[in-house]
């Protein structure tokens, strides 16, 4: 195999590793954004945060809202739930940012894998 | 309400499932902080006690339930240890329907012993409003797409993966497990009815058919909901393990359509189903020493 082709294939390997690693990080992040509450499970998203904030601004303290399986779940304390949801959102987003930057900056398979 | 994990381990001449279950039980205890019960047979647990000591087995499991192995049940499975080695081995999986009766817990996470728990994600199951949760979405370490569903055959019903099942003791769960027993006992009939080719008994197929029946013979609005994870991460048996650390595994993942060529894939803080049993067996001692207190 000539050197140019070898380099091109090594780059293809690196890109494939990088892309699959990013995909796994995204899916792991999705898993971490699932929050169990009162028997239901909620996907922590900007939509949920905005909706809970809207309910609070409308003067509601408790409400029945749909979870990720479209089941109605009663939330007794919207303010506390909003805090829980927001905290989870930023914890997960910050962790993902660190991981994302590490993967994006890696210039070879060894550094993507963090192999010494 | 009592809650815990239930695992099955029936050894065959090559794979020490009890040892794999021990390693995974320690991983469960670290990541989910719940007790684990093992369902096994006399031969497998005797070998486990001899190899790993009775004290260690008791440290791993809150309870060990020994069941009779049905000598009439033969189910051979082609198992790969990467694409370079393949063997047909006995695969004893005929008694999963008994999990409902055998589980000592009111809420049970019934997992395959090779579904390695490396995150607390499944803790979101406890206290769920759903009586049963099973996933139909999967993804593999080499995928560049989001988790996806499969069907049991090209024109078949939706495939549910019996790798991880959450159930609480309820009439709905009981019906489901009873149906699985019935389907297993009449597997040839259901194989023809649901039009799938594999001759080997698969719990995935039996649960998929049972769910389809319980849904009123449709696939649209399932009575069984998804687990609180985006999908099950499946590392097929053509892959191998490069190295293991705490909640961190690096895999050699075979490239699609390129047998014997691999890329590395790092799995961190994510539960993973390692289908290459030899690979887990090779790293079981290391996993045990990492997760043992």
Short mmCIF file of C-alpha atoms in Angstrom, two decimals:
data_model
loop_
_atom_site.label_atom_id
_atom_site.label_comp_id
_atom_site.label_asym_id
_atom_site.label_seq_id
_atom_site.Cartn_x
_atom_site.Cartn_y
_atom_site.Cartn_z
CA UNK A 1 0.00 0.00 0.00
CA UNK A 2 1.45 3.39 -0.88
CA UNK A 3 2.00 5.96 1.83
CA UNK A 4 -0.68 8.40 0.62
CA UNK A 5 -3.36 5.73 0.63
CA UNK A 6 -2.23 4.49 4.04
CA UNK A 7 -2.57 8.01 5.45
CA UNK A 8 -6.00 8.44 3.88
CA UNK A 9 -7.21 5.15 5.41
CA UNK A 10 -5.77 6.07 8.80
CA UNK A 11 -7.68 9.36 8.60
CA UNK A 12 -10.87 7.48 7.69
CA UNK A 13 -10.34 5.28 10.76
CA UNK A 14 -9.85 8.32 12.95
CA UNK A 15 -13.01 9.99 11.60
CA UNK A 16 -15.06 6.84 12.11
CA UNK A 17 -13.81 6.48 15.68
CA UNK A 18 -14.50 10.16 16.39
CA UNK A 19 -18.03 10.03 14.96
CA UNK A 20 -19.03 6.85 16.77
CA UNK A 21 -17.61 8.20 20.02
CA UNK A 22 -19.61 11.42 19.61
CA UNK A 23 -22.75 9.43 18.86
CA UNK A 24 -22.32 7.36 22.03
CA UNK A 25 -21.78 10.52 24.07
CA UNK A 26 -25.00 12.01 22.69
CA UNK A 27 -26.99 8.87 23.54
CA UNK A 28 -25.43 8.71 27.01
CA UNK A 29 -26.42 12.35 27.49
CA UNK A 30 -29.99 11.49 26.45
CA UNK A 31 -30.04 8.75 29.11
CA UNK A 32 -28.82 11.17 31.76
CA UNK A 33 -31.53 13.65 30.77
CA UNK A 34 -34.27 11.20 31.77
CA UNK A 35 -35.60 12.04 35.20
CA UNK A 36 -37.99 9.89 37.25
CA UNK A 37 -40.70 11.72 39.19
CA UNK A 38 -43.81 10.39 40.93
CA UNK A 39 -43.74 7.17 38.91
CA UNK A 40 -43.36 8.93 35.57
CA UNK A 41 -40.25 9.66 33.54
CA UNK A 42 -39.53 13.07 32.06
CA UNK A 43 -37.08 14.03 29.36
CA UNK A 44 -35.26 17.08 30.68
CA UNK A 45 -35.29 19.61 27.85
CA UNK A 46 -35.49 23.30 27.21
CA UNK A 47 -39.18 22.74 26.38
CA UNK A 48 -39.89 21.22 29.80
CA UNK A 49 -37.98 23.99 31.58
CA UNK A 50 -39.90 26.70 29.68
CA UNK A 51 -43.24 24.98 30.28
CA UNK A 52 -42.66 24.65 34.02
CA UNK A 53 -41.49 28.26 34.16
CA UNK A 54 -44.67 29.33 32.31
CA UNK A 55 -46.83 27.40 34.83
CA UNK A 56 -45.08 29.12 37.72
CA UNK A 57 -45.44 32.55 36.11
CA UNK A 58 -49.14 31.80 35.63
CA UNK A 59 -49.47 31.39 39.37
CA UNK A 60 -49.75 27.60 39.42
CA UNK A 61 -48.02 25.69 42.20
CA UNK A 62 -49.18 22.19 41.25
CA UNK A 63 -50.25 20.67 37.95
CA UNK A 64 -50.75 17.43 36.06
CA UNK A 65 -48.39 17.17 33.12
CA UNK A 66 -47.56 14.45 30.58
CA UNK A 67 -44.37 12.44 30.89
CA UNK A 68 -42.29 10.94 28.03
CA UNK A 69 -44.78 8.05 27.72
CA UNK A 70 -47.69 10.53 27.46
CA UNK A 71 -48.97 9.55 30.90
CA UNK A 72 -50.43 12.21 33.17
CA UNK A 73 -48.27 12.71 36.25
CA UNK A 74 -49.19 14.99 39.10
CA UNK A 75 -46.48 17.42 40.18
CA UNK A 76 -47.26 18.74 43.64
CA UNK A 77 -44.54 21.37 43.79
CA UNK A 78 -43.74 22.88 40.41
CA UNK A 79 -41.08 25.20 41.81
CA UNK A 80 -39.10 22.35 43.37
CA UNK A 81 -39.49 20.27 40.20
CA UNK A 82 -38.31 23.15 38.02
CA UNK A 83 -35.23 23.47 40.21
CA UNK A 84 -34.56 19.73 39.96
CA UNK A 85 -35.02 19.76 36.18
CA UNK A 86 -32.82 22.83 35.68
CA UNK A 87 -30.06 21.45 37.90
CA UNK A 88 -30.06 18.16 35.98
CA UNK A 89 -30.05 20.03 32.65
CA UNK A 90 -26.94 22.04 33.47
CA UNK A 91 -25.10 19.15 35.13
CA UNK A 92 -25.57 17.01 32.05
CA UNK A 93 -24.91 19.84 29.58
CA UNK A 94 -21.65 20.80 31.32
CA UNK A 95 -20.45 17.20 31.44
CA UNK A 96 -21.32 16.75 27.77
CA UNK A 97 -19.47 19.95 26.86
CA UNK A 98 -16.28 18.66 28.53
CA UNK A 99 -16.56 15.31 26.79
CA UNK A 100 -17.44 16.91 23.44
CA UNK A 101 -14.46 19.26 23.57
CA UNK A 102 -12.12 16.45 24.49
CA UNK A 103 -13.31 14.33 21.56
CA UNK A 104 -13.33 17.21 19.07
CA UNK A 105 -9.81 18.29 20.01
CA UNK A 106 -8.39 14.79 19.67
CA UNK A 107 -6.29 14.46 16.58
CA UNK A 108 -5.76 10.70 16.63
CA UNK A 109 -7.46 7.49 17.78
CA UNK A 110 -5.21 7.19 20.84
CA UNK A 111 -6.24 10.54 22.21
CA UNK A 112 -9.94 9.97 21.47
CA UNK A 113 -9.69 6.76 23.52
CA UNK A 114 -7.60 8.56 26.14
CA UNK A 115 -5.08 5.75 25.94
CA UNK A 116 -1.77 6.75 27.50
CA UNK B 1 -41.49 -1.90 48.67
CA UNK B 2 -38.64 -4.37 48.05
CA UNK B 3 -36.58 -3.94 44.93
CA UNK B 4 -33.66 -5.77 43.41
CA UNK B 5 -31.99 -7.28 40.40
CA UNK B 6 -32.55 -10.85 39.19
CA UNK B 7 -30.01 -12.65 37.01
CA UNK B 8 -29.82 -16.12 35.50
CA UNK B 9 -26.63 -18.13 35.13
CA UNK B 10 -26.52 -21.62 33.65
CA UNK B 11 -22.99 -22.66 32.68
CA UNK B 12 -22.13 -24.60 29.55
CA UNK B 13 -18.86 -26.46 28.86
CA UNK B 14 -17.12 -23.27 27.71
CA UNK B 15 -18.75 -20.28 29.41
CA UNK B 16 -18.74 -19.67 33.15
CA UNK B 17 -21.95 -17.65 33.42
CA UNK B 18 -21.83 -17.75 37.24
CA UNK B 19 -18.51 -15.92 37.23
CA UNK B 20 -19.89 -13.35 34.76
CA UNK B 21 -22.96 -12.94 37.00
CA UNK B 22 -20.70 -12.41 40.04
CA UNK B 23 -18.77 -9.65 38.28
CA UNK B 24 -22.01 -8.03 37.14
CA UNK B 25 -23.61 -8.35 40.60
CA UNK B 26 -20.73 -6.31 42.03
CA UNK B 27 -21.25 -3.75 39.25
CA UNK B 28 -24.98 -3.60 40.09
CA UNK B 29 -24.24 -3.06 43.76
CA UNK B 30 -21.84 -0.21 42.97
CA UNK B 31 -24.04 1.55 40.42
CA UNK B 32 -27.62 0.77 41.44
CA UNK B 33 -27.13 0.03 45.17
CA UNK B 34 -29.73 -2.75 45.19
CA UNK B 35 -29.42 -6.44 46.12
CA UNK B 36 -29.04 -9.14 43.48
CA UNK B 37 -30.61 -12.60 43.35
CA UNK B 38 -29.15 -15.35 41.18
CA UNK B 39 -31.17 -18.12 39.56
CA UNK B 40 -28.96 -21.04 38.64
CA UNK B 41 -28.69 -24.84 38.67
CA UNK B 42 -26.85 -27.19 41.00
CA UNK B 43 -24.00 -27.94 38.60
CA UNK B 44 -23.28 -24.29 37.81
CA UNK B 45 -23.37 -23.04 41.39
CA UNK B 46 -21.28 -25.95 42.69
CA UNK B 47 -18.61 -25.08 40.14
CA UNK B 48 -18.92 -21.40 41.14
CA UNK B 49 -18.51 -22.18 44.84
CA UNK B 50 -15.48 -24.34 44.07
CA UNK B 51 -13.82 -21.72 41.87
CA UNK B 52 -14.79 -18.52 43.65
CA UNK B 53 -15.58 -19.72 47.21
CA UNK B 54 -18.94 -19.83 48.94
CA UNK B 55 -18.11 -16.66 50.88
CA UNK B 56 -17.58 -14.67 47.69
CA UNK B 57 -20.80 -15.96 46.11
CA UNK B 58 -22.68 -14.86 49.26
CA UNK B 59 -21.02 -11.47 49.03
CA UNK B 60 -22.26 -11.04 45.46
CA UNK B 61 -25.81 -12.31 45.87
CA UNK B 62 -28.45 -11.71 48.49
CA UNK B 63 -30.08 -14.96 47.49
CA UNK B 64 -29.15 -17.90 45.26
CA UNK B 65 -32.12 -19.84 43.88
CA UNK B 66 -31.29 -23.27 42.53
CA UNK B 67 -33.67 -24.67 39.93
CA UNK B 68 -33.85 -28.03 38.20
CA UNK B 69 -32.32 -28.04 34.76
CA UNK B 70 -34.69 -29.51 32.21
CA UNK B 71 -32.64 -32.30 30.63
CA UNK B 72 -35.04 -32.54 27.68
CA UNK B 73 -34.46 -28.93 26.63
CA UNK B 74 -31.79 -28.64 23.95
CA UNK B 75 -31.03 -25.28 22.44
CA UNK B 76 -27.76 -24.79 20.66
CA UNK B 77 -26.49 -21.36 19.78
CA UNK B 78 -23.69 -20.30 17.46
CA UNK B 79 -21.42 -18.22 19.64
CA UNK B 80 -18.61 -16.12 18.21
CA UNK B 81 -15.44 -15.09 19.88
CA UNK B 82 -14.82 -12.43 17.21
CA UNK B 83 -15.24 -13.42 13.57
CA UNK B 84 -12.23 -15.69 13.83
CA UNK B 85 -13.80 -18.29 16.11
CA UNK B 86 -17.29 -19.72 16.19
CA UNK B 87 -18.73 -22.61 18.17
CA UNK B 88 -22.12 -24.14 18.63
CA UNK B 89 -22.79 -24.30 22.37
CA UNK B 90 -25.73 -25.34 24.55
CA UNK B 91 -27.66 -22.25 25.59
CA UNK B 92 -30.01 -22.89 28.51
CA UNK B 93 -32.61 -20.14 28.46
CA UNK B 94 -35.83 -22.09 28.80
CA UNK B 95 -36.82 -20.88 32.24
CA UNK B 96 -36.96 -17.09 31.98
CA UNK B 97 -40.74 -17.16 32.25
CA UNK B 98 -40.25 -18.40 35.84
CA UNK B 99 -38.64 -15.07 36.79
CA UNK B 100 -42.00 -13.66 37.86
CA UNK B 101 -42.54 -16.43 40.42
CA UNK B 102 -38.92 -16.72 41.47
CA UNK B 103 -38.16 -13.07 42.07
CA UNK B 104 -38.16 -12.29 45.80
CA UNK B 105 -38.73 -8.60 45.06
CA UNK B 106 -41.90 -6.59 44.54
CA UNK B 107 -40.04 -4.55 41.92
CA UNK B 108 -37.53 -6.50 39.83
CA UNK B 109 -34.98 -5.58 37.22
CA UNK B 110 -34.47 -8.85 35.39
CA UNK B 111 -31.21 -8.57 33.46
CA UNK B 112 -28.99 -10.89 31.46
CA UNK B 113 -25.80 -11.61 33.34
CA UNK B 114 -23.80 -10.20 30.42
CA UNK B 115 -25.63 -6.86 30.43
CA UNK B 116 -22.98 -4.99 32.37
CA UNK B 117 -24.32 -2.27 34.63
CA UNK B 118 -21.96 0.70 34.41
CA UNK B 119 -24.35 3.56 35.25
CA UNK B 120 -27.22 4.38 37.60
CA UNK B 121 -29.60 4.94 34.63
CA UNK B 122 -31.87 2.00 35.49
CA UNK B 123 -32.53 3.43 38.96
CA UNK B 124 -35.15 5.56 37.19
CA UNK B 125 -37.29 2.40 36.98
CA UNK B 126 -38.05 2.11 40.68
CA UNK B 127 -41.48 3.34 41.67
CA UNK B 128 -42.62 3.58 38.04
CA UNK B 129 -46.31 3.75 37.24
CA UNK B 130 -45.73 1.04 34.63
CA UNK B 131 -45.97 -2.62 35.64
CA UNK B 132 -43.60 -3.82 32.91
CA UNK B 133 -40.94 -2.04 30.90
CA UNK B 134 -38.93 -3.57 28.07
CA UNK B 135 -36.93 -1.86 25.33
CA UNK B 136 -37.33 -2.30 21.62
CA UNK B 137 -34.65 0.22 20.71
CA UNK B 138 -31.01 -0.73 20.44
CA UNK B 139 -27.76 0.68 19.10
CA UNK B 140 -24.25 -0.65 18.71
CA UNK B 141 -20.91 0.94 19.58
CA UNK B 142 -20.14 1.52 15.89
CA UNK B 143 -23.44 3.18 15.03
CA UNK B 144 -23.55 6.79 14.01
CA UNK B 145 -27.32 6.95 14.34
CA UNK B 146 -29.73 7.21 17.24
CA UNK B 147 -31.18 4.01 18.78
CA UNK B 148 -33.51 2.18 16.39
CA UNK B 149 -36.13 -0.61 16.45
CA UNK B 150 -35.97 -3.95 14.66
CA UNK B 151 -38.61 -6.50 13.74
CA UNK B 152 -38.42 -10.21 14.51
CA UNK B 153 -38.35 -10.84 10.77
CA UNK B 154 -38.42 -8.75 7.60
CA UNK B 155 -42.21 -8.74 7.68
CA UNK B 156 -42.57 -9.50 11.38
CA UNK B 157 -43.73 -7.75 14.51
CA UNK B 158 -41.66 -5.34 16.59
CA UNK B 159 -38.77 -7.03 18.37
CA UNK B 160 -38.51 -6.42 22.10
CA UNK B 161 -35.19 -7.25 23.76
CA UNK B 162 -35.55 -9.44 26.84
CA UNK B 163 -32.04 -8.43 27.91
CA UNK B 164 -33.47 -6.06 30.52
CA UNK B 165 -37.00 -6.32 31.87
CA UNK B 166 -38.46 -4.25 34.66
CA UNK B 167 -41.56 -5.68 36.30
CA UNK B 168 -43.51 -5.24 39.46
CA UNK B 169 -45.64 -8.01 40.93
CA UNK B 170 -49.01 -7.36 39.33
CA UNK B 171 -51.58 -9.20 37.27
CA UNK B 172 -50.31 -7.58 34.07
CA UNK B 173 -46.75 -8.83 34.61
CA UNK B 174 -48.03 -12.24 35.64
CA UNK B 175 -50.08 -12.50 32.41
CA UNK B 176 -47.03 -11.56 30.37
CA UNK B 177 -44.78 -14.19 31.93
CA UNK B 178 -47.54 -16.82 31.68
CA UNK B 179 -47.89 -16.04 27.98
CA UNK B 180 -44.13 -16.38 27.51
CA UNK B 181 -44.30 -19.84 29.09
CA UNK B 182 -47.15 -20.79 26.75
CA UNK B 183 -45.26 -19.48 23.70
CA UNK B 184 -42.14 -21.38 24.70
CA UNK B 185 -44.08 -24.61 25.13
CA UNK B 186 -45.61 -24.14 21.66
CA UNK B 187 -42.63 -22.48 20.01
CA UNK B 188 -42.85 -24.34 16.71
CA UNK B 189 -46.43 -23.21 16.24
CA UNK B 190 -45.62 -19.56 17.04
CA UNK B 191 -42.51 -19.70 14.86
CA UNK B 192 -44.74 -20.52 11.90
CA UNK B 193 -47.50 -18.13 12.93
CA UNK B 194 -45.16 -15.17 13.36
CA UNK B 195 -43.03 -16.22 10.44
CA UNK B 196 -39.50 -16.18 11.71
CA UNK B 197 -36.84 -18.55 10.54
CA UNK B 198 -34.54 -19.12 13.52
CA UNK B 199 -34.94 -22.58 15.01
CA UNK B 200 -33.27 -21.67 18.27
CA UNK B 201 -35.52 -20.61 21.14
CA UNK B 202 -35.07 -16.92 21.86
CA UNK B 203 -36.65 -15.17 24.81
CA UNK B 204 -36.59 -11.95 22.75
CA UNK B 205 -38.99 -13.55 20.28
CA UNK B 206 -41.18 -15.09 22.99
CA UNK B 207 -41.53 -11.76 24.83
CA UNK B 208 -42.15 -9.90 21.54
CA UNK B 209 -44.99 -12.29 20.65
CA UNK B 210 -46.42 -12.13 24.17
CA UNK B 211 -46.40 -8.31 24.08
CA UNK B 212 -47.97 -8.34 20.62
CA UNK B 213 -50.74 -10.64 21.89
CA UNK B 214 -51.30 -8.55 25.02
CA UNK B 215 -51.57 -5.43 22.87
CA UNK B 216 -54.59 -6.99 21.19
CA UNK B 217 -52.46 -8.31 18.31
CA UNK B 218 -51.15 -4.96 17.20
CA UNK B 219 -47.92 -3.01 17.42
CA UNK B 220 -49.26 0.51 17.74
CA UNK B 221 -50.03 1.42 21.33
CA UNK B 222 -48.04 -0.92 23.52
CA UNK B 223 -49.16 -1.85 26.98
CA UNK B 224 -45.47 -2.38 27.76
CA UNK B 225 -43.46 0.83 27.92
CA UNK B 226 -39.83 1.57 27.19
CA UNK B 227 -37.24 1.48 29.94
CA UNK B 228 -36.02 4.93 31.01
CA UNK B 229 -33.00 4.73 28.71
CA UNK B 230 -32.77 5.74 25.03
CA UNK B 231 -31.89 2.18 23.97
CA UNK B 232 -29.84 -0.90 24.83
CA UNK B 233 -26.21 -0.70 23.81
CA UNK B 234 -25.37 -4.00 22.11
CA UNK B 235 -21.81 -5.10 21.52
CA UNK B 236 -22.22 -8.08 19.16
CA UNK B 237 -20.14 -11.24 19.59
CA UNK B 238 -17.82 -10.32 16.73
CA UNK B 239 -16.38 -7.60 18.98
CA UNK B 240 -13.77 -8.08 21.68
CA UNK B 241 -12.78 -6.29 24.87
CA UNK B 242 -9.55 -4.30 24.77
CA UNK B 243 -9.44 -3.22 28.43
CA UNK B 244 -11.64 -2.61 31.46
CA UNK B 245 -11.61 0.02 34.20
CA UNK B 246 -14.25 1.28 36.63
CA UNK B 247 -17.41 1.94 34.56
CA UNK B 248 -15.19 2.18 31.52
CA UNK B 249 -14.62 -0.44 28.81
CA UNK B 250 -12.69 -0.11 25.58
CA UNK B 251 -13.88 -2.47 22.85
CA UNK B 252 -12.49 -3.68 19.57
CA UNK B 253 -15.54 -3.20 17.37
CA UNK B 254 -15.65 -4.96 14.04
CA UNK B 255 -16.31 -2.68 11.10
CA UNK B 256 -19.53 -3.46 9.25
CA UNK B 257 -18.93 -5.47 6.07
CA UNK B 258 -15.21 -5.79 6.85
CA UNK B 259 -14.70 -8.97 8.85
CA UNK B 260 -11.63 -8.97 11.03
CA UNK B 261 -11.00 -5.22 10.87
CA UNK B 262 -11.75 -3.14 13.94
CA UNK B 263 -12.01 0.32 15.36
CA UNK B 264 -11.73 1.10 19.05
CA UNK B 265 -14.79 2.19 20.97
CA UNK B 266 -14.85 3.49 24.50
CA UNK B 267 -17.94 2.87 26.64
CA UNK B 268 -18.01 5.05 29.73
CA UNK B 269 -20.77 5.24 32.34
CA UNK B 270 -23.19 3.45 30.00
CA UNK B 271 -24.66 -0.02 30.49
CA UNK B 272 -23.61 -2.42 27.74
CA UNK B 273 -24.63 -5.88 26.58
CA UNK B 274 -21.44 -7.79 25.79
CA UNK B 275 -22.49 -10.68 23.56
CA UNK B 276 -18.99 -12.13 23.28
CA UNK B 277 -19.11 -14.29 26.44
CA UNK B 278 -15.50 -15.44 26.07
CA UNK B 279 -14.42 -11.81 26.11
CA UNK B 280 -16.22 -11.19 29.44
CA UNK B 281 -14.89 -14.46 30.82
CA UNK B 282 -11.34 -13.34 29.94
CA UNK B 283 -11.88 -10.08 31.86
CA UNK B 284 -14.15 -11.37 34.64
CA UNK B 285 -11.38 -11.62 37.25
CA UNK B 286 -10.28 -8.08 36.47
CA UNK B 287 -13.86 -6.79 36.71
CA UNK B 288 -14.30 -8.57 40.04
CA UNK B 289 -11.13 -7.03 41.47
CA UNK B 290 -12.17 -3.54 40.26
CA UNK B 291 -15.67 -3.68 41.74
CA UNK B 292 -14.95 -5.70 44.88
CA UNK B 293 -14.85 -3.58 48.03
#
